[in-house]
Amino acid sequence: MMKPRFTSPPDPQGFRIHVWEVVRMIPLGKVATYGQIAALLPVPPGMSAQDFRAFAPRWVGGAMAACPADVPWQRVINAQGKSSLKGADQSRQQELLEAEGVEFDDRQRVDLKRFGWNGPEK
DNA sequence: TCCTTGACTCAGA
DNA sequence: CTCTGAGCCAAGG
């Protein structure tokens, strides 16, 4: 399969584990975007925050492509409020979220204002 | 070797 | 609110 790694971070494994850790914090019935998750992660040493912002979302996506079964991957969607998946996986994700109380509109979009995760704490 | 295509986001029209 | 195009890197046809 194609692995859209886009420039592996300094510590690919550690990065993915960190991503999963953040995803696991997303409360039931809420969703987070790749960028949101990326913003919660520490910027790798030697890399500017600006570059990190451009790369991180892809890395998060790459991490989700191989996430463990105990990670609520379905709660991670793109900044457009939609699933970046395709085909059967996309449908499965929507069903899982609807089962948690997340609503989708006619265009299969989630209202981030209502169901968006505010963050781990604040 | 060139061109397309990725679990992406942001700014601009 | 919706649609485009640019930015970034690698793998496959």
Coordinates of C-alpha atoms (C1' of nucleotides) in Angstrom, one line a residue:
Chain A
M1 CA 0.0 0.0 0.0
M2 CA 1.1 3.5 -0.5
K3 CA 2.4 5.0 2.7
P4 CA 1.9 8.8 2.6
R5 CA 4.6 9.4 5.1
F6 CA 5.7 12.7 3.6
T7 CA 9.1 13.1 5.3
S8 CA 9.2 11.0 8.3
P9 CA 9.5 12.9 11.6
P10 CA 12.7 12.4 13.7
D11 CA 11.0 9.6 15.6
P12 CA 8.3 8.1 13.5
Q13 CA 7.4 5.4 16.0
G14 CA 7.3 7.7 18.9
F15 CA 5.3 10.2 16.9
R16 CA 2.6 7.7 16.0
I17 CA 2.4 6.5 19.6
H18 CA 2.0 10.1 20.7
V19 CA -0.7 10.7 18.2
W20 CA -2.6 7.6 19.4
E21 CA -2.3 8.9 22.9
V22 CA -3.9 12.1 22.0
V23 CA -6.7 10.4 20.0
R24 CA -7.5 8.3 23.0
M25 CA -8.2 11.4 25.0
I26 CA -11.0 12.4 22.6
P27 CA -14.2 12.0 24.6
L28 CA -17.1 9.9 23.3
G29 CA -19.4 11.9 21.0
K30 CA -16.7 14.4 20.0
V31 CA -14.5 14.6 17.0
A32 CA -11.1 16.2 16.4
T33 CA -9.3 17.3 13.2
Y34 CA -5.8 16.2 12.1
G35 CA -4.6 19.7 12.6
Q36 CA -6.1 19.9 16.0
I37 CA -4.3 16.8 17.1
A38 CA -1.1 18.0 15.5
A39 CA -1.3 21.2 17.4
L40 CA -1.4 19.3 20.7
L41 CA 1.8 17.4 19.8
P42 CA 5.3 18.7 20.7
V43 CA 7.3 20.2 17.9
P44 CA 10.3 17.9 17.1
P45 CA 13.6 19.5 18.0
G46 CA 15.4 21.3 15.2
M47 CA 12.2 21.8 13.3
S48 CA 10.3 25.2 13.1
A49 CA 6.8 25.4 14.4
Q50 CA 5.8 26.6 10.9
D51 CA 7.2 23.5 9.1
F52 CA 5.7 21.3 11.7
R53 CA 2.3 22.8 11.0
A54 CA 2.7 21.9 7.4
F55 CA 3.9 18.4 7.9
A56 CA 2.2 17.2 11.1
P57 CA -1.3 16.7 9.6
R58 CA 0.0 14.3 7.1
W59 CA 2.0 12.5 9.8
V60 CA -1.1 12.2 11.9
G61 CA -2.9 10.7 8.9
G62 CA -0.1 8.3 8.4
A63 CA -0.3 7.3 12.1
M64 CA -4.0 6.8 11.9
A65 CA -3.5 4.5 8.9
A66 CA -1.9 2.0 11.3
C67 CA -3.6 2.7 14.5
P68 CA -4.2 -0.1 17.1
A69 CA -7.7 -1.4 17.7
D70 CA -8.0 0.5 21.0
V71 CA -7.7 3.8 19.3
P72 CA -11.0 5.6 18.4
W73 CA -9.8 6.5 14.9
Q74 CA -13.4 7.3 13.8
R75 CA -13.3 10.4 15.9
V76 CA -10.5 11.9 13.8
I77 CA -11.7 13.8 10.7
N78 CA -10.3 16.5 8.5
A79 CA -10.7 20.3 8.9
Q80 CA -13.6 20.3 6.5
G81 CA -15.7 18.4 9.1
K82 CA -15.7 15.3 6.8
S83 CA -14.1 11.9 6.7
S84 CA -10.9 11.7 4.7
L85 CA -11.5 8.0 4.2
K86 CA -13.1 6.5 1.2
G87 CA -15.5 3.7 0.4
A88 CA -16.4 1.2 3.0
D89 CA -14.1 2.6 5.7
Q90 CA -15.8 6.0 5.3
S91 CA -19.3 4.5 5.8
R92 CA -18.1 2.6 8.8
Q93 CA -16.6 5.7 10.4
Q94 CA -19.9 7.6 9.9
E95 CA -21.9 4.8 11.5
L96 CA -19.6 4.5 14.4
L97 CA -19.8 8.3 15.1
E98 CA -23.6 8.3 14.7
A99 CA -23.7 5.6 17.3
E100 CA -21.9 8.0 19.6
G101 CA -24.4 10.7 19.0
V102 CA -22.5 12.7 16.4
E103 CA -24.7 14.1 13.7
F104 CA -24.0 14.3 10.0
D105 CA -25.7 16.7 7.5
D106 CA -26.7 15.9 4.0
R107 CA -23.2 16.3 2.7
Q108 CA -21.9 13.8 5.3
R109 CA -20.4 16.7 7.2
V110 CA -20.1 17.1 11.0
D111 CA -20.7 20.5 12.6
L112 CA -17.4 21.1 14.3
K113 CA -18.9 23.9 16.3
R114 CA -21.1 21.4 18.1
F115 CA -19.2 18.2 18.0
G116 CA -15.6 19.5 17.7
W117 CA -13.3 18.6 20.6
N118 CA -12.2 21.6 22.6
G119 CA -8.9 20.0 23.6
P120 CA -7.6 17.8 26.4
E121 CA -8.2 20.6 28.9
K122 CA -8.5 24.4 29.1
Chain B
dT1 C1' 12.0 9.5 -16.0
dC2 C1' 7.5 11.9 -15.7
dC3 C1' 2.9 12.1 -13.8
dT4 C1' -0.5 11.0 -10.4
dT5 C1' -2.1 10.4 -5.9
dG6 C1' -2.2 10.2 -1.1
dA7 C1' -6.7 9.3 6.5
dC8 C1' -4.3 17.5 5.1
dT9 C1' -4.6 22.6 5.9
dC10 C1' -4.9 27.4 4.8
dA11 C1' -5.7 31.6 2.2
dG12 C1' -8.1 33.8 -1.3
dA13 C1' -12.2 34.4 -4.6
Chain C
dC1 C1' -20.7 28.7 2.8
dT2 C1' -18.3 26.4 -1.3
dC3 C1' -14.6 25.9 -4.6
dT4 C1' -9.4 26.5 -6.1
dG5 C1' -4.7 26.3 -5.9
dA6 C1' -0.4 26.0 -3.4
dG7 C1' 2.8 23.7 -0.1
dC8 C1' 5.4 19.2 1.2
dC9 C1' 7.5 14.3 0.3
dA10 C1' 7.5 9.5 -1.5
dA11 C1' 5.9 5.5 -3.9
dG12 C1' 3.8 3.2 -7.9
dG13 C1' 2.5 2.9 -12.9

